[in-house]
Coordinates of C-alpha atoms in Angstrom, one line a residue:
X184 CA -69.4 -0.4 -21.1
X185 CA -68.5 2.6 -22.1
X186 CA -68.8 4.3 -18.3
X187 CA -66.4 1.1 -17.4
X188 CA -63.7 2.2 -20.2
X189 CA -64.0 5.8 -18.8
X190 CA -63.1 4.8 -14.7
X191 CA -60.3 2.1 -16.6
X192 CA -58.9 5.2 -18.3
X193 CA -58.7 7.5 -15.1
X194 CA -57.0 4.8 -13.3
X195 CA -54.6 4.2 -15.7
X196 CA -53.9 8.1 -16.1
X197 CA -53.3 8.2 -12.0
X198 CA -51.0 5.3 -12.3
X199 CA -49.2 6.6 -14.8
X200 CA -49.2 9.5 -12.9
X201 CA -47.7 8.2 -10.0
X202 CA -45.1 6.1 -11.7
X203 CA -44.1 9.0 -13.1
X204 CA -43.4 11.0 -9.9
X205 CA -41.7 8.0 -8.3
X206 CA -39.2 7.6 -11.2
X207 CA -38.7 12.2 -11.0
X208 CA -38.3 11.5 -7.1
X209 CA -35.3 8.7 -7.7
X210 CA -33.8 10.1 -10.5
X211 CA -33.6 13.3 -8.0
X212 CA -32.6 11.5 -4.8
X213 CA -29.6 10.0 -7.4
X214 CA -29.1 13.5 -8.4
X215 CA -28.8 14.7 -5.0
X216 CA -26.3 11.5 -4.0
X217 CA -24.1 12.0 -7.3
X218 CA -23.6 16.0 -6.3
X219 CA -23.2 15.1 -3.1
X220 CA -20.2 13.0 -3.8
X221 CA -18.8 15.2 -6.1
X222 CA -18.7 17.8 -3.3
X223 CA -17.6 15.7 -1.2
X224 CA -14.3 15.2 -3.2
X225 CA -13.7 18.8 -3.5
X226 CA -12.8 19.5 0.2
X227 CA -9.6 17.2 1.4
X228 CA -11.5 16.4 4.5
X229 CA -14.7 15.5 2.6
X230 CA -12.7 13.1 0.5
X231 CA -11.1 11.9 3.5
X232 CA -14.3 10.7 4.9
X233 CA -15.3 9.0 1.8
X234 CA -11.8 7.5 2.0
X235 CA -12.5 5.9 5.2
X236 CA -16.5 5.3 4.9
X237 CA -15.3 2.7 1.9
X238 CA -11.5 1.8 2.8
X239 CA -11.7 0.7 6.3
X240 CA -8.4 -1.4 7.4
X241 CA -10.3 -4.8 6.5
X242 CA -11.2 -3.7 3.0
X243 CA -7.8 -2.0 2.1
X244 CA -5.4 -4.6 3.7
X245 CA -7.2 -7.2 1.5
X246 CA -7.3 -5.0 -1.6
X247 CA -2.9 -5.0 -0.7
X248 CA -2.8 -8.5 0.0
X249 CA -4.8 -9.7 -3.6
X250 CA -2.8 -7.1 -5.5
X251 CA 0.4 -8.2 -4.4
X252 CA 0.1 -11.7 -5.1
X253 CA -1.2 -10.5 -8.6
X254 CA 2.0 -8.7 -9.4
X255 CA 4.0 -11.7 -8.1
X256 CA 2.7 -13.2 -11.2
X257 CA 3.2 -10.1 -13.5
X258 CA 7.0 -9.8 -12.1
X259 CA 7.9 -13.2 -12.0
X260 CA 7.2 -13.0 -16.4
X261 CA 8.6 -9.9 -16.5
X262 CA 12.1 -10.4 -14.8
X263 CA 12.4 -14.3 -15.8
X264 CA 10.2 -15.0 -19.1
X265 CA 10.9 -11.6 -21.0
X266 CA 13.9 -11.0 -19.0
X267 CA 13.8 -7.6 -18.1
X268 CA 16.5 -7.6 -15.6
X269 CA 16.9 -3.4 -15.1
X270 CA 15.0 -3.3 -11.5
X271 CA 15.5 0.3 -11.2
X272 CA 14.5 1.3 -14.6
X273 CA 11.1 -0.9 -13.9
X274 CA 10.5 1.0 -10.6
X275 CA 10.8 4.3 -12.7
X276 CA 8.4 2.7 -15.3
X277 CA 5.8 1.9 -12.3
X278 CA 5.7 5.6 -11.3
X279 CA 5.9 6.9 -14.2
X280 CA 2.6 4.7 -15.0
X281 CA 1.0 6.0 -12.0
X282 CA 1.6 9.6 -12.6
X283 CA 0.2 9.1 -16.0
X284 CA -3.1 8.1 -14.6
X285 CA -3.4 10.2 -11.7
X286 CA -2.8 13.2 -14.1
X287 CA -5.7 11.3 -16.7
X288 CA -7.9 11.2 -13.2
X289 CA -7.2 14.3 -12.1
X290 CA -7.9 16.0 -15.7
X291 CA -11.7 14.2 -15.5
X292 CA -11.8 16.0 -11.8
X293 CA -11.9 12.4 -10.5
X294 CA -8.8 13.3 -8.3
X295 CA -9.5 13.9 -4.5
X296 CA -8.8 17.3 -3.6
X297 CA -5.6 18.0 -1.3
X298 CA -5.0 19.5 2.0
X299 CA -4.2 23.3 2.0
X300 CA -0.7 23.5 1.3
X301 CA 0.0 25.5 4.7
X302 CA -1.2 22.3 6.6
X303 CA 2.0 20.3 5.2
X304 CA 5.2 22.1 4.5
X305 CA 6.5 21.1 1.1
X306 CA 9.6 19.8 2.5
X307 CA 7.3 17.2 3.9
X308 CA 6.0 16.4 0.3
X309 CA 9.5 16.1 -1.2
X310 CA 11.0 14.1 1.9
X311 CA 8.1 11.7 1.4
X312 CA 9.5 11.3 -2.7
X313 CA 13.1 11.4 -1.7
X314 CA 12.7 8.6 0.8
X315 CA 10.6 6.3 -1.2
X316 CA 12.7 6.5 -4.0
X317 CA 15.8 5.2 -2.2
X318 CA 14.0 3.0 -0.2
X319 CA 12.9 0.8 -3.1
X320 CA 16.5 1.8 -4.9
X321 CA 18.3 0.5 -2.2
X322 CA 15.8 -2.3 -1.6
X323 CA 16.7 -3.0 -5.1
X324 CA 20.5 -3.0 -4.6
X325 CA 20.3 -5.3 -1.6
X326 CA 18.7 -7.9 -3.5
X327 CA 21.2 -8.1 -6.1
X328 CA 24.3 -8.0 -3.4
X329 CA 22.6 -10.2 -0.9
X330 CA 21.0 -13.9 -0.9
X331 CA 17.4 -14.1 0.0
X332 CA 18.1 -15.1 3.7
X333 CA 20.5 -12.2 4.1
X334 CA 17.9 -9.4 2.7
X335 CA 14.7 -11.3 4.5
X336 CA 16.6 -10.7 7.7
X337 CA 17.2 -7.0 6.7
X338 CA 13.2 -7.0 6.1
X339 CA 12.8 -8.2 9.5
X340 CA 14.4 -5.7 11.3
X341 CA 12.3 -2.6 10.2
X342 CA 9.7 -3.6 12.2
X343 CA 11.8 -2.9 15.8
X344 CA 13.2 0.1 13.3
X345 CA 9.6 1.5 13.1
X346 CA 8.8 0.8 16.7
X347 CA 11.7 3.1 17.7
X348 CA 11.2 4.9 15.3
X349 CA 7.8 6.1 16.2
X350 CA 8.5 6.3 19.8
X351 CA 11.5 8.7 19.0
X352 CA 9.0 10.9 16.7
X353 CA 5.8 10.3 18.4
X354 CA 6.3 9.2 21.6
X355 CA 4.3 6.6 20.9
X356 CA 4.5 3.2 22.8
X357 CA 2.9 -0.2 22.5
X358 CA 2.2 -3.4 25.0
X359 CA 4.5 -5.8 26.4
X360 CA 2.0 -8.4 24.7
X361 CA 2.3 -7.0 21.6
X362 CA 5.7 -6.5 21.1
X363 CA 5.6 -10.0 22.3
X364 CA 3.3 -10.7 19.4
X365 CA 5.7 -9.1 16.8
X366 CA 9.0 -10.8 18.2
X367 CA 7.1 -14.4 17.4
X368 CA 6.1 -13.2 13.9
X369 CA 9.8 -12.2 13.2
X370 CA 11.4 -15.4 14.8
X371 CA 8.8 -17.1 12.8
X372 CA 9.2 -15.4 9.5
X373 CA 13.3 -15.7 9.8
X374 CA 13.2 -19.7 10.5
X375 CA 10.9 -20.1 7.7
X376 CA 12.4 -17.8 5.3
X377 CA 16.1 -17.1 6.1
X378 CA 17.8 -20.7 4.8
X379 CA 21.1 -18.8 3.3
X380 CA 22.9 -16.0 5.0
X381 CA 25.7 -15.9 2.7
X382 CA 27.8 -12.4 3.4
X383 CA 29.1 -9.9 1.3
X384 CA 30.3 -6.1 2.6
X385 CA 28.9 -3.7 0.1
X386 CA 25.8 -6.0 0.0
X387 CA 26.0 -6.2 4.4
X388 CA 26.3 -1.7 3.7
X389 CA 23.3 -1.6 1.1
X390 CA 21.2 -3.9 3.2
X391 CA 21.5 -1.6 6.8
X392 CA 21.3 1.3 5.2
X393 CA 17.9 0.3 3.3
X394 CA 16.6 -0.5 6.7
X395 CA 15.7 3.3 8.0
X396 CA 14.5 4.6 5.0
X397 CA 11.7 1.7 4.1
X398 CA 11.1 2.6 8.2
X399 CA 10.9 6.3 7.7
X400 CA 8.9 5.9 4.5
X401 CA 5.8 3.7 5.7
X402 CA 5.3 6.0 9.0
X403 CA 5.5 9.3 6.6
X404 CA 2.8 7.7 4.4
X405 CA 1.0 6.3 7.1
X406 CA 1.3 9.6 9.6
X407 CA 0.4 12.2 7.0
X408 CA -2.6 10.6 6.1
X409 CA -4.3 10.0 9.6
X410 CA -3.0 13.3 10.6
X411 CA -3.1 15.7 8.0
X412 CA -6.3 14.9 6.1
X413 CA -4.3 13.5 3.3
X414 CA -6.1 10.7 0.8
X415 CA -3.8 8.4 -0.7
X416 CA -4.8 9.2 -4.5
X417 CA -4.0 12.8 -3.3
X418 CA -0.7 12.1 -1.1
X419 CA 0.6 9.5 -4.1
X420 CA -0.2 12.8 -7.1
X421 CA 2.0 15.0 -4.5
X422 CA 5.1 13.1 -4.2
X423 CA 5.0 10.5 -7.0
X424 CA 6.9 13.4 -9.2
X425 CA 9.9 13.6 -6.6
X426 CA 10.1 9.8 -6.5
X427 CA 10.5 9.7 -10.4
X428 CA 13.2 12.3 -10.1
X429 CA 15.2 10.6 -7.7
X430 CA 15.1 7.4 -9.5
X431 CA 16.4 8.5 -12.6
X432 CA 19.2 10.0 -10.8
X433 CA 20.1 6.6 -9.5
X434 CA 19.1 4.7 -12.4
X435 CA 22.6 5.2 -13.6
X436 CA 24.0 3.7 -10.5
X437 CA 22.3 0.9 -9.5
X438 CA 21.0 -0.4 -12.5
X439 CA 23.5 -2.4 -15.2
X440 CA 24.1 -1.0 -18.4
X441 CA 21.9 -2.4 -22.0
X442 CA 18.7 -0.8 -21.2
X443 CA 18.3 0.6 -24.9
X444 CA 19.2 -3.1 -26.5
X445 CA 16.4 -4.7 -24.6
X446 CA 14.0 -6.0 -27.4
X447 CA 11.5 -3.4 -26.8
X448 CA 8.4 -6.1 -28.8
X449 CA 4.5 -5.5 -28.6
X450 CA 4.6 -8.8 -26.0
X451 CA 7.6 -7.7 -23.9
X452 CA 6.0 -4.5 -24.0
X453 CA 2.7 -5.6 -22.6
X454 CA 3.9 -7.8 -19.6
X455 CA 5.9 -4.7 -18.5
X456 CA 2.8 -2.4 -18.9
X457 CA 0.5 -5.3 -16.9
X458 CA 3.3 -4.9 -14.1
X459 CA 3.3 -1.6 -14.0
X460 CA -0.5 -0.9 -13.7
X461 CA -0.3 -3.7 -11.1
X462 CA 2.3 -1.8 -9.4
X463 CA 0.1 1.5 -9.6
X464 CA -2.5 -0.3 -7.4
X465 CA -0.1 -1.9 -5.2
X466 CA 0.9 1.3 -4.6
X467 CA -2.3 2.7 -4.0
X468 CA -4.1 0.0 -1.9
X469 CA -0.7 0.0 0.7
X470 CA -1.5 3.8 0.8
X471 CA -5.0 2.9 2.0
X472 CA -3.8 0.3 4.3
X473 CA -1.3 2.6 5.5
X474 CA -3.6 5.0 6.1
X475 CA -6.8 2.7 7.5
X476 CA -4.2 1.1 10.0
X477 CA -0.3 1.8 10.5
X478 CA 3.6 1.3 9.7
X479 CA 3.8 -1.7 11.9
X480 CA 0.5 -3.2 10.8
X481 CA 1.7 -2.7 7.3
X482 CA 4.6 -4.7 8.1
X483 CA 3.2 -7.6 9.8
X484 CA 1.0 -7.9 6.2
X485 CA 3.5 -8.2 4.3
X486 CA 5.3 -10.8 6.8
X487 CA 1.8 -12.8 6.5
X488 CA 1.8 -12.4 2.7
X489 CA 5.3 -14.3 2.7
X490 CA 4.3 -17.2 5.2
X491 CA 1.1 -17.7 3.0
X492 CA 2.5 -17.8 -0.4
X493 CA 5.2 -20.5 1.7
X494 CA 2.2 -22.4 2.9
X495 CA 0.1 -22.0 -0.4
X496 CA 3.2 -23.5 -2.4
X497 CA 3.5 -26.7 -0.1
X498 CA 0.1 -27.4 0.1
X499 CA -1.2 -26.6 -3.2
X500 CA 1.6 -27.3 -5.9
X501 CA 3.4 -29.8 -3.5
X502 CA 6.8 -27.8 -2.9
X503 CA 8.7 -29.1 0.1
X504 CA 10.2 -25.7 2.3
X505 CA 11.6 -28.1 4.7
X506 CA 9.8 -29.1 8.5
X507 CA 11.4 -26.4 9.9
X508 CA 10.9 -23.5 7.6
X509 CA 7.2 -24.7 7.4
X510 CA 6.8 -24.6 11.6
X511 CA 8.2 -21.1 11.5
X512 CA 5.4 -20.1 9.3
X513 CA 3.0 -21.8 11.8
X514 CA 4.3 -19.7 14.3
X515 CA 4.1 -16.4 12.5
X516 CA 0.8 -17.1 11.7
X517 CA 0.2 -17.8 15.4
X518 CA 2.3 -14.6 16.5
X519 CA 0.1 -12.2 13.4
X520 CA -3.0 -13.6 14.6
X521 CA -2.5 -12.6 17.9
X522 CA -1.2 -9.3 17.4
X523 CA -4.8 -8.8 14.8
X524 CA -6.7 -10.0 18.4
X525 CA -4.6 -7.5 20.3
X526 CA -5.5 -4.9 18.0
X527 CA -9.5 -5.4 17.7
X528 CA -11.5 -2.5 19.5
X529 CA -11.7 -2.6 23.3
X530 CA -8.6 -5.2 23.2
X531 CA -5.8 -2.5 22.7
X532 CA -3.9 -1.7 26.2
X533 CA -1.5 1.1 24.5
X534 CA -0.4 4.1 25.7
X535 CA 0.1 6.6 23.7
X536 CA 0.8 10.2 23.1
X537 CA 1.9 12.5 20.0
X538 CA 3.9 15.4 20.1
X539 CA 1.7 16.6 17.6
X540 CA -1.7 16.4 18.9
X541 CA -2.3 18.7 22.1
X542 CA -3.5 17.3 25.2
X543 CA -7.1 17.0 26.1
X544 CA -8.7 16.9 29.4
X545 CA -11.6 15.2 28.1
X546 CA -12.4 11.3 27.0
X547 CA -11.6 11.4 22.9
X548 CA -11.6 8.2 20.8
X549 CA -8.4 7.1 19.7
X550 CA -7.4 7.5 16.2
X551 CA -7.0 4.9 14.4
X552 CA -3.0 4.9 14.5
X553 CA -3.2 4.7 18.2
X554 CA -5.8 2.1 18.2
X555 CA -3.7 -0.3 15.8
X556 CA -0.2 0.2 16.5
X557 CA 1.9 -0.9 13.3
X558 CA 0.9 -2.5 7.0
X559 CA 2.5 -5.5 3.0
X560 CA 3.5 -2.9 1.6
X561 CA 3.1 -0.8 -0.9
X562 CA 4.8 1.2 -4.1
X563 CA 7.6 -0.2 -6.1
X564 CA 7.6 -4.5 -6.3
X565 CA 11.1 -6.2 -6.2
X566 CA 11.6 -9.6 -7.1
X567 CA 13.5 -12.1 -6.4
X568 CA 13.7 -16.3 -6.2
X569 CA 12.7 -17.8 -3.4
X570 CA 15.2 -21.2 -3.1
X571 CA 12.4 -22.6 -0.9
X572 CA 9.9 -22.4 -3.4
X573 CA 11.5 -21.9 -7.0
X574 CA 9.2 -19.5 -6.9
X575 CA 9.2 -15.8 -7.7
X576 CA 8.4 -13.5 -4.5
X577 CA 8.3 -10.0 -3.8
X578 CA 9.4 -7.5 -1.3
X579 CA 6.7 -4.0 -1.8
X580 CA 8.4 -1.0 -1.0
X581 CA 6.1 2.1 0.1

């Protein structure tokens, strides 16, 4: 019995053993994966791989599109229920929110690191700040100037604004097929949407002139990460401060006076803070789509998140848009999906060349710019009423 208790005992020792060295070998191997990251965010290309090994276009265009009918929800309290009705000053709030917690991330070394400053000129950085602030400034101004029909159609037209845009810049050209594609979506999106063009010359002004710099801004976002080894947490800690500057300076303009008599309560308080933590990740997931796929893409998102919240209002709560506006959003759904077919590996017929990249005599894979030639959007969210639906809906500015 007692020779039995002995081998029970040795066996249990070597198990123990060995259970012990398996659970000194993971806790290693986790070690080993938990350094590794960390290293990995403290080069700008490293993070830029991790970037793209867990934001591919899929993943970060969904992250955009559930985030921005989110802050729908958040803005449509804030600017009817509570009544906050200073759009600039809740733009300025919304970046002032995110710079908060990109400081509080960057502080706990959570931050990725950014490019060498050599590899993008600081005017780049502040351009980038500039634009985006009068982007969603003047986005802001054309909604209050303009019915919905008017500024829808000004939303239209940045995507033949981007495409010229980009092969002034870039020389870079797309398919007959796909700008095919992209004149269905916008012919769809305009029947469906555009029910009121009701005309106004300062509001005719704002609207044209917010046109080129909501253009300018998503290829900026969208160039500098693809080429420039930019991350978006990185790109948005760069140029967020500029942004914040500008919109205080215009604050004053565009925004009506009463700001300090708004009743500032814990509740009003809160749905303004909800919106503008939602806003920080709207923000941040356009950045990733911008920089997983391109300007145009972008655009064509945020085209598809209008027809759907069109098509989710008359089929789940009953609204009536009208036959017509509801076959226009049939057809832009027709024209997106085959601009997404267009785009899917080994489908894309492009032609494309960048003054920036040199020429190579041998076979390279395209980037994925060039591979997917267009983005919701992202940044500040501007609201404003739908007749269609009664419902609140949002034009993202990057």
């Amino acid at each position: 019995m007692g020779l039995v208790d002995s081998l029970f005992g040795k066996d249990a020792r070597k198990f123990l053993k060995r259970k012990d060295s398996d659970a000194a070998e993971a806790g290693r191997a986790l070690e080993e994966l938990r350094s590794s990251l960390y290293n990995e965010l403290k080069t700008s290309e490293g993070a830029k791989r991790q970037q793209q090994r867990f934001c591919g276009p899929v993943v970060a265009m969904s992250f955009n599109f559930f985030v921005a009918v989110g802050i729908i929800l958040a803005n449509k309290l804030v600017m009817g229920r509570v009544g906050f009705n200073f759009p600039i000053f809740l733009t300025l709030i919304h970046y002032t929110v995110a710079w908060i917690l990109l400081a509080f991330f960057k502080s706990l070394s959570l931050l990725p690191m950014s490019p060498p400053s050599k590899t993008t000129p600081f005017s780049s950085l502040f351009s980038l700040g500039a634009v985006m602030a009068f982007a969603s400034g003047l986005a802001n101004t054309s909604l209050k100037h303009n019915s919905v029909g008017f500024y829808q159609m000004a939303k239209i037209a940045v995507t033949p604004t981007i495409v010229l845009a980009e092969f002034v810049l870039f020389k870079k050209t797309i398919s007959s097929t796909k700008v095919m594609a992209l004149a269905v979506v916008s012919l769809g999106v305009a029947i469906a949407t555009v029910t009121d063009l009701e005309f106004n010359l300062f509001g005719a002004l704002v609207a044209v002139a917010w046109i080129i710099p909501s253009a300018i801004n998503k290829i900026l976002w969208s160039n500098l990460q693809q080429q420039a080894n930019w991350t978006a947490l990185a790109l948005m800690w760069k140029t967020t401060p500029f942004t914040v500057f500008f919109l205080l300076a215009l604050m004053p303009w565009l925004d009506p006076p009463g700001v300090l008599l708004f009743k500032w309560d814990l509740a009003n308080s809160s749905a303004i803070l909800v919106s503008a933590l939602l806003g920080f990740l709207l923000q941040w997931s356009g950045a990733l789509a911008l920089g997983a796929t391109s300007a145009t893409s972008h655009v064509v998102l945020g085209q598809f998140k209008t027809c759907v919240i069109l098509l989710g209002g008359y089929v789940i709560f009953g609204s009536d848009p009208g036959f017509i506006s509801i076959c226009g959003a049939v057809a832009a759904l027709a024209g997106m999906s085959v601009y997404t077919w267009l785009n899917l590996p080994g489908k894309s017929i492009d032609h494309i060349s960048s003054k920036q990249l040199p020429k190579q005599n041998v076979a390279v894979s395209k980037p994925k710019a060039e591979a997917d030639d267009g983005g919701g959007e992202t940044g500040v969210t501007v609201v404003s009423v739908d007749p269609l639906l009664s419902k609140t809906i949002t034009a993202n500015i990057v």
